[in-house]
CSV table of C-alpha atoms in Angstrom, one decimal:
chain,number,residue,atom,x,y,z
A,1,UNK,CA,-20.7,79.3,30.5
A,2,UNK,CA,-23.0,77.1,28.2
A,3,UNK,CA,-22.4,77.0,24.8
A,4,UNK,CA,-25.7,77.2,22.2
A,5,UNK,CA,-26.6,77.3,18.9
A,6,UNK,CA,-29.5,78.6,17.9
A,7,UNK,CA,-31.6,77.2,14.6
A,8,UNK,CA,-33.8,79.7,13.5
A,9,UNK,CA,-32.8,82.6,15.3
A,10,UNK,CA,-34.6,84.8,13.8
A,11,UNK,CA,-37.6,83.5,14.4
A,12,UNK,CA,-40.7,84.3,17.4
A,13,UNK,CA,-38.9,81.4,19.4
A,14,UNK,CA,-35.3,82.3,18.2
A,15,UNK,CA,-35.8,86.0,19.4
A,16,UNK,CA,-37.3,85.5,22.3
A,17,UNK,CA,-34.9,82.3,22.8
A,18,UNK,CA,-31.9,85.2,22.3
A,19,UNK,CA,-33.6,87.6,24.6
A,20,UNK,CA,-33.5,85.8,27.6
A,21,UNK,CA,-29.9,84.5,27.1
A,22,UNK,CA,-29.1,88.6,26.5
A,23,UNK,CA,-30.3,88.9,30.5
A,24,UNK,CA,-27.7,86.2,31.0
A,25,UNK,CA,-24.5,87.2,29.7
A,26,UNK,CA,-22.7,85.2,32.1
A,27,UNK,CA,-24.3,81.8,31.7
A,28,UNK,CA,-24.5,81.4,27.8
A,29,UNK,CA,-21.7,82.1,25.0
A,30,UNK,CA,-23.5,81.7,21.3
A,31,UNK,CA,-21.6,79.0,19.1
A,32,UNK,CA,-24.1,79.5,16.3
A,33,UNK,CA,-26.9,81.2,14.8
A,34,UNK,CA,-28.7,80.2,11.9
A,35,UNK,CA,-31.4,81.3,9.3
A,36,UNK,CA,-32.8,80.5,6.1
A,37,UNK,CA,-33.2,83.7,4.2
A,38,UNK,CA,-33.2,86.5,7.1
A,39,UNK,CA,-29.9,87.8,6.4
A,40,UNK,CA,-29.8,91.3,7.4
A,41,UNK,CA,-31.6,90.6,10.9
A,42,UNK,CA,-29.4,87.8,11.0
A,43,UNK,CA,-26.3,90.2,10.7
A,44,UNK,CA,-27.4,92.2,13.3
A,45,UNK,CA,-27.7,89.3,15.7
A,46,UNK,CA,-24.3,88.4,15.1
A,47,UNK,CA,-23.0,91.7,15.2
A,48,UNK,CA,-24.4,91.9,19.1
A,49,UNK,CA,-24.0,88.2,20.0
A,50,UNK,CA,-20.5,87.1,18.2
A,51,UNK,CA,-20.9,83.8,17.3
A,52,UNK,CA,-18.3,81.7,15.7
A,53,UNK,CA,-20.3,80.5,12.8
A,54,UNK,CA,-23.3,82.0,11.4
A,55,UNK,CA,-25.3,79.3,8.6
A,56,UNK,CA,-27.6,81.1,5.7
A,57,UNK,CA,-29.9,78.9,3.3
A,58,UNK,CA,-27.9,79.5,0.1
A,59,UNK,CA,-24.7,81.1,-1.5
A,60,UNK,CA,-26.0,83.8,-2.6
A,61,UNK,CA,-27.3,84.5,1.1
A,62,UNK,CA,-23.8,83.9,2.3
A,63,UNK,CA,-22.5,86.4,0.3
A,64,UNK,CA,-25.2,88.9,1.6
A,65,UNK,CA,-24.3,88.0,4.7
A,66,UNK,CA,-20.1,88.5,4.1
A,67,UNK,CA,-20.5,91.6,2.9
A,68,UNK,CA,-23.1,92.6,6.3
A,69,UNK,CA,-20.3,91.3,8.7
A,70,UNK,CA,-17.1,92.4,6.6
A,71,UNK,CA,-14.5,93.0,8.9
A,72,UNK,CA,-15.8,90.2,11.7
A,73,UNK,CA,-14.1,86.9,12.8
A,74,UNK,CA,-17.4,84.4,11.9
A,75,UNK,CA,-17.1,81.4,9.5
A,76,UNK,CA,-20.3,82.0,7.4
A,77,UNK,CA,-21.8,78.7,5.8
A,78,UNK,CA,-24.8,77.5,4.0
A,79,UNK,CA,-26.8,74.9,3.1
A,80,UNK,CA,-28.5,71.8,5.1
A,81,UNK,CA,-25.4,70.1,5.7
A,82,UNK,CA,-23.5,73.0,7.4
A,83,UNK,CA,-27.3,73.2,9.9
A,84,UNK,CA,-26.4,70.0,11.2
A,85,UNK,CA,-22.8,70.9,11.3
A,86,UNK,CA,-23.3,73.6,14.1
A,87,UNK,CA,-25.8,71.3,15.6
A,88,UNK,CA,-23.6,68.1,16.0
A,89,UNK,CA,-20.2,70.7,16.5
A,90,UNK,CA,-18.2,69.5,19.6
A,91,UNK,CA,-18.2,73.1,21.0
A,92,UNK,CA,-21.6,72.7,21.6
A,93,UNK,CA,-23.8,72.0,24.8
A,94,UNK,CA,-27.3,73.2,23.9
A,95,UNK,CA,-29.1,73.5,20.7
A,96,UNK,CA,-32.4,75.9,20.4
A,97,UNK,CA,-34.2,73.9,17.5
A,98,UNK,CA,-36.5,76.3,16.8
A,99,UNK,CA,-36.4,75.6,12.4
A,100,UNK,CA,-40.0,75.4,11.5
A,101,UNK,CA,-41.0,72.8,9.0
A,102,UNK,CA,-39.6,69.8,7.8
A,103,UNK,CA,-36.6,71.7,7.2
A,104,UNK,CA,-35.4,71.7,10.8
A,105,UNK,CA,-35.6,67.8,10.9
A,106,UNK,CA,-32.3,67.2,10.1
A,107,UNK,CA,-30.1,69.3,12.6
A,108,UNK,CA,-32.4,68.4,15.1
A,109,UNK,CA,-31.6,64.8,15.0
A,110,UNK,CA,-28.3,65.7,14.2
A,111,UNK,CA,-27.9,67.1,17.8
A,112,UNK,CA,-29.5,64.0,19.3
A,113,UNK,CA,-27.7,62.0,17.6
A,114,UNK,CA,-24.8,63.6,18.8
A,115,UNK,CA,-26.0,63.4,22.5
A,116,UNK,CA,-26.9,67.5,22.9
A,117,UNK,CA,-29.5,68.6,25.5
A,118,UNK,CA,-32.1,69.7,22.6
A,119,UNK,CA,-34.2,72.4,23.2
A,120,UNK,CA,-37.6,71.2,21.3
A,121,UNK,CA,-39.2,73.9,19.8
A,122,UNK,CA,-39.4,71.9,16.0
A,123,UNK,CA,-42.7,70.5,16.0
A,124,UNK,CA,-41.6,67.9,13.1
A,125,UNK,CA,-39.1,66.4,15.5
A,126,UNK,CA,-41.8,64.8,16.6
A,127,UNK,CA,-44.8,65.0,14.9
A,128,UNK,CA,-43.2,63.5,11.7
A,129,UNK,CA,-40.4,60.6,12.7
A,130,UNK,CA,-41.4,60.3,16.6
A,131,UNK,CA,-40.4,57.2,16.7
A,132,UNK,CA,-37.4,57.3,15.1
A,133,UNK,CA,-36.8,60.4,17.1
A,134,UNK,CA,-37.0,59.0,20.6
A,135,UNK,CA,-35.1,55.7,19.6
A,136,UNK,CA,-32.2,58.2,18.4
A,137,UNK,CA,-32.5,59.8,22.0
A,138,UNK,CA,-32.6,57.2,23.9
A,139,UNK,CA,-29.3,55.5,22.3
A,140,UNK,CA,-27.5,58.6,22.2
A,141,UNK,CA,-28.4,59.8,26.0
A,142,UNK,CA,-29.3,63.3,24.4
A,143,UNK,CA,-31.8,65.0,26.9
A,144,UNK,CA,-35.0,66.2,25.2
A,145,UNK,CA,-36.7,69.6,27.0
A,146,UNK,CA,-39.6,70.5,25.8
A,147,UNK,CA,-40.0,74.0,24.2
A,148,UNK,CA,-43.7,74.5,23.4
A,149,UNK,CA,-45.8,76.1,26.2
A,150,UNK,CA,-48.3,73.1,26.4
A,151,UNK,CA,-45.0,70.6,26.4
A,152,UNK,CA,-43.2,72.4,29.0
A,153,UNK,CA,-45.8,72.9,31.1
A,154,UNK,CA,-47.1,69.3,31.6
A,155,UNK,CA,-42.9,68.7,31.9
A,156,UNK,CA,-43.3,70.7,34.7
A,157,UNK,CA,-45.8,69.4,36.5
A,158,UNK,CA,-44.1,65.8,36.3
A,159,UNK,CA,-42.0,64.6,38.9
A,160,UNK,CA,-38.9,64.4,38.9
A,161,UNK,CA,-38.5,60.8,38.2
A,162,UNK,CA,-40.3,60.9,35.1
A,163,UNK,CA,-38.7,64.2,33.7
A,164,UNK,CA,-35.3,62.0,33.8
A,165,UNK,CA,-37.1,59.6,31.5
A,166,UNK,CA,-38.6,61.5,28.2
A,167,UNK,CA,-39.7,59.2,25.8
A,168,UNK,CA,-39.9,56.2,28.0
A,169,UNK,CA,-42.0,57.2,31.3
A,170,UNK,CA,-44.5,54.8,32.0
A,171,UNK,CA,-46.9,57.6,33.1
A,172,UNK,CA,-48.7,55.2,35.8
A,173,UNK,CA,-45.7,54.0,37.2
A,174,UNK,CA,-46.1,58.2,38.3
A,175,UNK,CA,-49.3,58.3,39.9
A,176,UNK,CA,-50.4,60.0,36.5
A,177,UNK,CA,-54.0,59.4,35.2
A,178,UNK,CA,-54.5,61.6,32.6
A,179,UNK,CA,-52.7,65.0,30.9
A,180,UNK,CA,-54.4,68.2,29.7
A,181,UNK,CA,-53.3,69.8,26.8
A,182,UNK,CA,-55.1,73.2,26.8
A,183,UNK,CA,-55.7,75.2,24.0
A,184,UNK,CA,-57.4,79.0,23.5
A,185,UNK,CA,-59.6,77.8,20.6
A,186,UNK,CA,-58.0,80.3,18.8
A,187,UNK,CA,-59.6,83.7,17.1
A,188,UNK,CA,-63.0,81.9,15.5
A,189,UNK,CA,-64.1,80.1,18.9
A,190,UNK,CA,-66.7,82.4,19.4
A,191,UNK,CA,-67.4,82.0,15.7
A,192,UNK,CA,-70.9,81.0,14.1
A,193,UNK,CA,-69.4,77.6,12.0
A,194,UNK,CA,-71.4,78.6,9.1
A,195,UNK,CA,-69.0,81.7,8.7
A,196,UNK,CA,-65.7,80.4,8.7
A,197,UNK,CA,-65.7,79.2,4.9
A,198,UNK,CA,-65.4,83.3,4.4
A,199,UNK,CA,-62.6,84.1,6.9
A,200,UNK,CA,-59.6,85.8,5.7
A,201,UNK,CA,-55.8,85.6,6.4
A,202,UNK,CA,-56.0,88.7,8.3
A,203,UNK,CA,-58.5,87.5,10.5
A,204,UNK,CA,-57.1,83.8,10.7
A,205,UNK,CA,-53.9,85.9,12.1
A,206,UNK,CA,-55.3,87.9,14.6
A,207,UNK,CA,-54.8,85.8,17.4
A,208,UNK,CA,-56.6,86.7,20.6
A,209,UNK,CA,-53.6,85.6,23.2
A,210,UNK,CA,-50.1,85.0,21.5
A,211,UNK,CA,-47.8,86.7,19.2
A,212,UNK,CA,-46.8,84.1,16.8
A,213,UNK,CA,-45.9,83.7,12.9
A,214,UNK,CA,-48.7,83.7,10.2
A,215,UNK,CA,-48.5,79.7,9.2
A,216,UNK,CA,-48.9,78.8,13.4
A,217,UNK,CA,-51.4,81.4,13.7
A,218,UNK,CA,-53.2,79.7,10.9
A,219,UNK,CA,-53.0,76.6,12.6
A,220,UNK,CA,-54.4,77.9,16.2
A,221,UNK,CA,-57.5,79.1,14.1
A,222,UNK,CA,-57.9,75.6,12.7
A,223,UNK,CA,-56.3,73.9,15.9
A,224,UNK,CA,-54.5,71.9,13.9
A,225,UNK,CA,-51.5,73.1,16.3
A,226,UNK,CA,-53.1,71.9,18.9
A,227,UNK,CA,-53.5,68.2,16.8
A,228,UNK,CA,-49.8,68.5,16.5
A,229,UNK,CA,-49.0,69.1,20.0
A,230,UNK,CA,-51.5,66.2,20.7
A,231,UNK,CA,-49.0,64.0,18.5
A,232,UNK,CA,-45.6,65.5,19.9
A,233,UNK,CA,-47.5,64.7,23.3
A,234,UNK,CA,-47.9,61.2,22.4
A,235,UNK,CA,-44.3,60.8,22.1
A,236,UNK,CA,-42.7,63.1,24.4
A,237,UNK,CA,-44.8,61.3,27.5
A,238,UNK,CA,-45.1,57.8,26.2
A,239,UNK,CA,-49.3,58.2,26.8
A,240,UNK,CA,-51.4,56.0,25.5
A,241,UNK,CA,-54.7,57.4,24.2
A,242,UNK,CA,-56.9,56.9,27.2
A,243,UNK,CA,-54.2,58.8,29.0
A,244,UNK,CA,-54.3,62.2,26.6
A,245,UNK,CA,-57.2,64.3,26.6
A,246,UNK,CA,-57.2,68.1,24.9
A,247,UNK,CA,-59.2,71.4,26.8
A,248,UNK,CA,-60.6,74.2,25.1
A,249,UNK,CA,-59.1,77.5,27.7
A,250,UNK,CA,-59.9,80.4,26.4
A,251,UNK,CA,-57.4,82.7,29.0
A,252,UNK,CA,-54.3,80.6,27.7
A,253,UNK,CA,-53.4,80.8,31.5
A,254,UNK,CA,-53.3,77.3,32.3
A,255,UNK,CA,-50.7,76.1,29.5
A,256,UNK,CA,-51.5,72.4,30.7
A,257,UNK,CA,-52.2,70.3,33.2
A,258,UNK,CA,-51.3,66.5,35.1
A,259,UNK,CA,-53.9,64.7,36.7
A,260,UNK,CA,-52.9,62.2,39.1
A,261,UNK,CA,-54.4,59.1,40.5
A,262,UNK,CA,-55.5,60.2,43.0
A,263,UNK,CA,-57.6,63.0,42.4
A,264,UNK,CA,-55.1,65.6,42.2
A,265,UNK,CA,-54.1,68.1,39.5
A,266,UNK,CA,-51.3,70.1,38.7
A,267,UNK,CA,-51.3,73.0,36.6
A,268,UNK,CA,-48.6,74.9,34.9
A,269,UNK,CA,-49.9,78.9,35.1
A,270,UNK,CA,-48.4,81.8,33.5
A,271,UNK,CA,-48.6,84.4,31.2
A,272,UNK,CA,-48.7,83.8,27.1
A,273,UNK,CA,-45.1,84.7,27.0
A,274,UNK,CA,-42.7,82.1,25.5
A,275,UNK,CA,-39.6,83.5,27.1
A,276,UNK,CA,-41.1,81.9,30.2
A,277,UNK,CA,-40.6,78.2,28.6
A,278,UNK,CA,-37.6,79.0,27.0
A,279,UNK,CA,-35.8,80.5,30.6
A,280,UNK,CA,-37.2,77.3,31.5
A,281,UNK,CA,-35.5,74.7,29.5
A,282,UNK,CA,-32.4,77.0,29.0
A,283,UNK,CA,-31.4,76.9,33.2
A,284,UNK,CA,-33.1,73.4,33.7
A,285,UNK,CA,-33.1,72.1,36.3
A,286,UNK,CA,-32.4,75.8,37.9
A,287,UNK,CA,-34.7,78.7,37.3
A,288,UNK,CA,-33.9,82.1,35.6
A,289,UNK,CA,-34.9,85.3,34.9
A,290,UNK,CA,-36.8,85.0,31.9
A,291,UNK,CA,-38.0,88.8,31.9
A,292,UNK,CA,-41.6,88.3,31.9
A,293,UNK,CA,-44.0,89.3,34.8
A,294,UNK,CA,-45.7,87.3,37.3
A,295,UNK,CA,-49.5,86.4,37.1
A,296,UNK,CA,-51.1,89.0,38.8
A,297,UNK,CA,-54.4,86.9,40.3
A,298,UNK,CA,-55.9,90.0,41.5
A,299,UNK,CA,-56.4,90.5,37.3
A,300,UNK,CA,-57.5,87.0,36.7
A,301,UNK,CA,-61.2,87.6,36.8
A,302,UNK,CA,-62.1,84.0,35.2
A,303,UNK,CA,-60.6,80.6,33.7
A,304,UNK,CA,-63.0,79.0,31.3
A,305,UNK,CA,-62.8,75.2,29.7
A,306,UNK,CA,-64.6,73.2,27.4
A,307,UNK,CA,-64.3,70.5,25.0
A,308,UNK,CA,-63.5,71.3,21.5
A,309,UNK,CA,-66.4,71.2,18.6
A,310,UNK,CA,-65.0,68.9,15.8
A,311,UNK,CA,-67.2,70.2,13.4
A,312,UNK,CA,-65.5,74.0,14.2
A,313,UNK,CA,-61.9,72.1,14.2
A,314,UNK,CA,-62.1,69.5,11.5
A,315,UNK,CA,-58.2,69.0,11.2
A,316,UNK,CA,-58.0,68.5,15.1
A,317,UNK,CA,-59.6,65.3,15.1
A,318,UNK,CA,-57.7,64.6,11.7
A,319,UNK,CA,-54.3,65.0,13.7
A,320,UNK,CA,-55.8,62.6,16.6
A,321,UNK,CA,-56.7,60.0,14.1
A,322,UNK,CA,-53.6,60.3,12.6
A,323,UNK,CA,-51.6,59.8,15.4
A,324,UNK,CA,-52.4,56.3,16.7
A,325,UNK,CA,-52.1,55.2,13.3
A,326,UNK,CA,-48.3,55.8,12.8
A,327,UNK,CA,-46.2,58.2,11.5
A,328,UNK,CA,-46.7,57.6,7.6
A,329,UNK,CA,-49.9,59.3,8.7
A,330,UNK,CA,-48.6,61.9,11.1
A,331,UNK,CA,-45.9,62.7,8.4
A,332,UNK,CA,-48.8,63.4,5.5
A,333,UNK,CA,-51.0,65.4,7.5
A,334,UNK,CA,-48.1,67.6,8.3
A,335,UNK,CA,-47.0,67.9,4.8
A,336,UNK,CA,-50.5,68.6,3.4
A,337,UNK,CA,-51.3,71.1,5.9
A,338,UNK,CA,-48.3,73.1,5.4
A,339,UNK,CA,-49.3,73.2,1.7
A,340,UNK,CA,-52.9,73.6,2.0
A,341,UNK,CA,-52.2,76.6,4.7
A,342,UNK,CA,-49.7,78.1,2.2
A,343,UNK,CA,-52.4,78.3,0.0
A,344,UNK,CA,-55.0,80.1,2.2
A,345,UNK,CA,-52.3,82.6,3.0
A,346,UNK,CA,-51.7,83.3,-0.7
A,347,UNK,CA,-55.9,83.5,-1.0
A,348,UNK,CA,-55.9,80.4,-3.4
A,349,UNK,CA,-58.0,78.5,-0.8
A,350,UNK,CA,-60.4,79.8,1.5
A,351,UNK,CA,-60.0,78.6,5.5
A,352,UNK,CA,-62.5,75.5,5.7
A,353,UNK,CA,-60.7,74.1,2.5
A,354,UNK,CA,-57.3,73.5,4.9
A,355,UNK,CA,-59.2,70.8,6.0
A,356,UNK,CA,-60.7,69.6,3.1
A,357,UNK,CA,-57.1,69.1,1.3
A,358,UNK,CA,-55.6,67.7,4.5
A,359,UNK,CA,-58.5,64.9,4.3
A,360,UNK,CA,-58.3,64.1,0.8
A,361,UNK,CA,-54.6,63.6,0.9
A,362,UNK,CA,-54.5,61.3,3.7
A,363,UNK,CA,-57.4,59.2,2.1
A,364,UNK,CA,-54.8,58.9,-1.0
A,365,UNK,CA,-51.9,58.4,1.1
A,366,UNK,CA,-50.7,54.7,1.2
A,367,UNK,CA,-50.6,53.7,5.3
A,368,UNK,CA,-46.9,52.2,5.3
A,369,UNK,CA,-44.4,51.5,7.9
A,370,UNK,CA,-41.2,53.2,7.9
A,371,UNK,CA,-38.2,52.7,9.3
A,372,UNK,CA,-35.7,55.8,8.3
A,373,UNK,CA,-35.9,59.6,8.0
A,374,UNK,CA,-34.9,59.1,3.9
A,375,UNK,CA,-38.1,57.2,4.0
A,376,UNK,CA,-39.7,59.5,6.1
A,377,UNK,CA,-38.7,62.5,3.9
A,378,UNK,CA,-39.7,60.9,0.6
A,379,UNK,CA,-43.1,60.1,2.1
A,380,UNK,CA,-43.0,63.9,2.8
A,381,UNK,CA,-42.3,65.2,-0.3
A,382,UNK,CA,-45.2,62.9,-1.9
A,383,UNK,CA,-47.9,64.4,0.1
A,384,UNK,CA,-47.1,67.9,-0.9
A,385,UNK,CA,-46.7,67.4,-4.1
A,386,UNK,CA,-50.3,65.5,-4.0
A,387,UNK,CA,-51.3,68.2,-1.8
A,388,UNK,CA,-50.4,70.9,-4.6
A,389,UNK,CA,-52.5,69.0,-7.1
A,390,UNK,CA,-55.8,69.0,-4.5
A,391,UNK,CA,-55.5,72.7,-3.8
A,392,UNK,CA,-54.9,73.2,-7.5
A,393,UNK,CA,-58.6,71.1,-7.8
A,394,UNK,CA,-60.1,72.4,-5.0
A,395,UNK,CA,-59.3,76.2,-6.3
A,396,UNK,CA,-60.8,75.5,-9.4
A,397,UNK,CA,-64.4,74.3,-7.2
């Protein structure tokens, strides 16, 4: 039995992270669940899955939640500190870091720094203190696995030798030219550009392939996600920038792809279900069950690629630029964009404006090193609140 806690379970990953350990009854015993505001699901998850400690966002949501499991053996907490608590806990083997936001930076790192294997699902991990992030992992000995589909799938498709070595492969010591991140293009590929300025949040939503929340969603119509993954790439693989290249696939069968040196490519294929990554990096280095379906070829009538248009995905190229230039950048695009698409989804911006108020905070961000997550967090909390004052201007245009 492996023990697991799970940050943000009841979120897409954190469901579908619980559904494949529910086919595995034997292999997994849940230490911890968490979530923010979700308190009745959350009750019912630990009224089927028995945790030991259940963590809420506030004390008023722990009291929701006491009264919801009255009668049940679980220590209820709340609050950021008790999130790293059940990440860092002793008890614990695995941790499902699957908090979106800035919000799940702190337990993440919190079970690296406590040597976990860390299920990465938290795109800020990454995208905002990658550096700091890896240099935790490496002197803790925590073992990073890779979460997102794109991730796991080029983790895949690496060698053994270089799996061992997350953060610090030298991808040409592999044989490794080049990898492919692939990406659907989301639901406005197809889309004349001139038209996107009038796209709604329902239609920003509708994504052709995957079932995700409204913010990502948002993000796969602006491919901004894909930028993101670009950046978590980056660090995850040690590439350089001749080494990471990013392919538009409309059939989301292909979640990535290794090119090797010698002419060779591997490709991860599968269908758009995350249970398949999360099966994945839950049995590593065995294989599960993860209850999905195999490919069925017979059904696969065509694979597509292309590059993508940056004048249809302005804030992809925004998240390449800002990626070789450090994480001050990386840390205010992330910021702004989770303003700016807050915005759109309350119908105070329209879609192309995402990308406007991305750009004009990163031209009014100071470029500065940094060297801690306090720093990293202020620097955060600056660009959304400069992000609130350009959508407040740009909703006034």
């Amino acid at each position: 039995m492996r023990s697991i806690t799970v940050l943000g379970a009841t979120g897409s990953i954190g469901q579908n992270t619980l559904d494949v350990i529910r086919q595995h009854p034997q292999r997994f015993q849940v230490f911890a669940l968490t979530a923010m505001s979700q308190v009745e699901p959350l009750a019912q998850l630990c009224l089927e899955f028995k945790p030991q400690v259940a963590v809420v966002g506030s004390a008023e949501a722990a009291k929701q939640l006491q009264a919801l499991l009255q009668g049940q053996t679980i220590e209820i907490l709340y609050g950021p500190e008790a999130l790293s608590q059940v990440s860092s806990a002793s008890e614990v083997e695995l941790v499902m870091a699957a908090i979106v936001g800035a919000a799940g930076l702190a337990p993440t790192l919190a079970a690296v720094d406590a040597g976990k294997t860390v299920l990465l699902a938290n795109k800020e991990a990454l995208v905002v203190s990658g550096q700091l992030f890896i240099e935790h992992a490496r002197n803790s000995g925590a073992q990073i696995l890779p979460v997102d589909s794109e991730h796991n799938a080029i983790f895949q498709c690496l060698p053994e030798s270089a799996q061992q070595q997350v953060g610090s492969m030298q991808l040409a010591e592999h044989g490794v030219n080049n990898i492919l991140l692939t990406g659907s293009g989301g639901p406005f590929r197809e889309l004349p550009v001139e038209q996107l300025a009038r796209q709604t949040p329902e239609a920003a939503c509708n994504h052709p392939n995957w079932s995700m929340g409204r913010k990502i969603s948002v993000d796969s119509a602006t491919m901004l996600n894909k930028g993101l993954e670009y950046i978590e790439a980056r660090w995850l693989f040690n590439c350089s920038p001749e080494q990471l290249k990013i392919v538009i696939h409309p059939q989301s069968v292909i979640h990535s792809m290794v090119q090797y040196t010698d002419g060779s490519v591997l490709a991860q294929m599968g269908q758009p279900d995350m249970r398949t990554p999360i099966a994945h990096t839950l049995g590593f280095p065995q294989r599960l069950s993860s209850g999905v379906e195999p490919l069925d070829f017979s059904k696969v009538s065509e694979l597509n690629f292309s590059q993508p248009d940056a004048k249809r995905y302005p804030c992809l190229q925004l998240a390449i630029d800002c990626c070789w230039e450090g994480q001050s950048a990386t840390t205010s695009l992330n910021a702004a964009n989770e303003v700016a698409v807050a915005a759109f989804l309350n119908q105070q911006i329209g879609f192309t404006q995402i990308a406007e108020v991305c750009d004009q905070v990163l031209q009014r961000s100071a470029t500065q090193p940094v060297s801690s997550i306090n720093e990293l967090m202020e620097l955060d909390n600056n660009a959304r609140q400069l992000a609130a004052q350009v959508v407040r201007t740009v909703a006034n245009v």
